[in-house]
Amino acid sequence: MSYFLNYTHYPVYSIMVLFLAAFLIVLFGKFKTVRRIIYIFGVTASLAFLICLFKPVMIYGEKIVYWLGNRALSSDGAYAIGIALEVDALSLFFALLISVAVFVSAIYSIKYMRFDDNVPQYDTLFLMLAGGVLGLVLTGDLFNMFIMVEILTFAAVALTAFRNKVYGALEAAFKYLVVGCIGSTCILTGIIILYSQAHTLNLAQLSAIIPGNFNTATKVAFAFLFVGFSTKAFIVPFHPLAADAHGAAPASISVLISGVLTKSGLYAIVRLTFFVFQCMDRYAFNILLVVIGCVSMFVCVTMALAQHDFKRLLAFHSISQIGYVLTAIGLCTLMDFSAGLYHAMNHTLFKGLLFLAAGAVQQQTGTTNLDELGGLSKKMPHTTVLFMIGALSISGIPPFNGFASKWMIYEASYETAVATGHFGYMLVTVVCIITSVLTLASFIKVSQSVFFGRLPEKYNNVTEAPFGMRLAMGIFAVLCIVTGVFPELVTKYITGPAALAAFDAQGYIDAAMTEGYALENMLQAFVTPEATLVEVGCWAPVSWLLLMCIGLLAVTIVALAGRYDNRKAVPAVEATDAKHDLFFGGEASEFSQVGGSDLFWGFKHNWKHYFSFMHDLHSGVVNDYALWAGVALALAMLFALLAL
């Protein structure tokens, strides 16, 4: 018995229990009580197994290697002959994020899905998706990563189309299927090329063989793998896919797409660049991740401002926040990487909370159209408070967690600019701050459109969301506060160890192979930066000065926006007046005919050429999505051939 309870078995247990629960629900799904017990037991047990690994991995720095089927290395230890699960602080960090999001979403979905048909099928697909993502971040085998990508992709496609009577659900699922298959094909092609060169698929062994042995084939493999995993993270140019999927999928699945699937893509990109190819000591690759991150940040936050649908707006913000993470990782110092992981964690928490709040609004009112909502704080006060915690968190307002991680990214990017003397890194800081301001503006718009203002008569009978849904939102809300109030503990015990593990390719290799294998086989080693992790000073006076400025700006915007509420009884404006012809001189009888979802119409009007271009670019046609994937692959190949 002690053998089976050994914590080194817990990684495989955490994955197996999810797939086993999915199988059992297929068998006993018609029994509602039994199904719920299996469902909750599966996600709870998976999370519990991973929590038990926190002390040995995060505190003591142990790397756990579990060989499936007891097939490990050849007799001389020269190569791997089996499939391994390898857990270091980096993979455990992502695994814990995934498990927490899955656990909370599962609690939420019990009440949220109660009116849907085919709930047993939903539960099965939910657990398959969770198991696939968890398997991806815990495996130590590249082909096994591909298998998990296939499982999670098809589960996500099915769940996107689950409410097939919702407008656009089948179309969104089809787009997801097309682009997802393109991404999976790219990953498989990259794996085949690497195997032809290295004759192994073990990540640790590849990390010892590939760096320094770059040829045309391995460079092309990098391009295929990078683009393939980028489709899973939904970074530009794959961001419209996330908006389509989030808009159609149930809110509990939006949490997983936003907080879980995107992290699996990010994790794979980190393993690819920091371990398998170890190319992050090259300036060109730093710039690659930073540029993609900054573009994702700015493009998606401006796209969010243009949305009139609650969930689509949140979807674009999700990719914008992923841009912060990718940018911080690309800066490639310990402090930057820790800041990026901190924000990845925060993103899972506050974006999960926001999507659950949107789901509660949708279930109680039947819509997510911002122009049809308003005044719900009178009917759904608990949901309003919980939503505001998430909104303040994502907007970077202290003492919530978004402020701490964003402040770390501002500080780290500025210090990188000073240390390197490259002015471009200063622009990174500017882009991050501008994106944060636009994020705040966007959530002022959402708050006004959904929860404040006048309550439409048709929502007079709306009631608060069920307790189970509010409980799930409450868990995320508490975590948003705790991780914001104690940033030094988060850095010391969670993101710090994970960041250090990302720069320890040698330790990762030796743990899976044999001691000294890395030094014997590596022609090139990625040197760990000398920078050390320091406390970020979130409570310094300058932080509160910034807070005061942001607060004054927010109050001013709300005060002005309140004057332009089109639901107020006001004199009619002649039909011949176009919106862009209205100007204001302070007269009480003149006002903008702007709805709650369009509070920042003036900003969009001034940027009309940009938004017109973005509107034409985002056609929503699946052929264009496929074309973007092809262009991204071609550019990635060109970049890899020149930079590797």
XYZ file of C-alpha atoms in Angstrom, residues 305 564 579-580 582-584 592-595 597-609 611:
25
model
C -13.567 48.380 -26.469
C -24.711 60.503 -21.611
C -23.781 60.796 -34.246
C -20.484 62.210 -35.490
C -22.964 66.163 -32.492
C -20.632 68.492 -30.632
C -21.046 69.829 -27.162
C -24.644 62.257 -27.116
C -27.055 59.556 -28.275
C -24.758 56.842 -26.985
C -25.748 53.599 -25.300
C -21.941 49.817 -24.375
C -20.665 52.815 -26.310
C -19.488 55.087 -23.515
C -16.200 55.620 -25.318
C -17.682 56.309 -28.715
C -15.635 59.508 -28.878
C -12.407 57.548 -28.580
C -13.529 55.160 -31.292
C -14.584 58.080 -33.479
C -11.136 59.659 -33.202
C -9.587 56.292 -34.044
C -12.163 55.505 -36.725
C -9.549 54.684 -39.363
C -11.174 50.558 -36.056
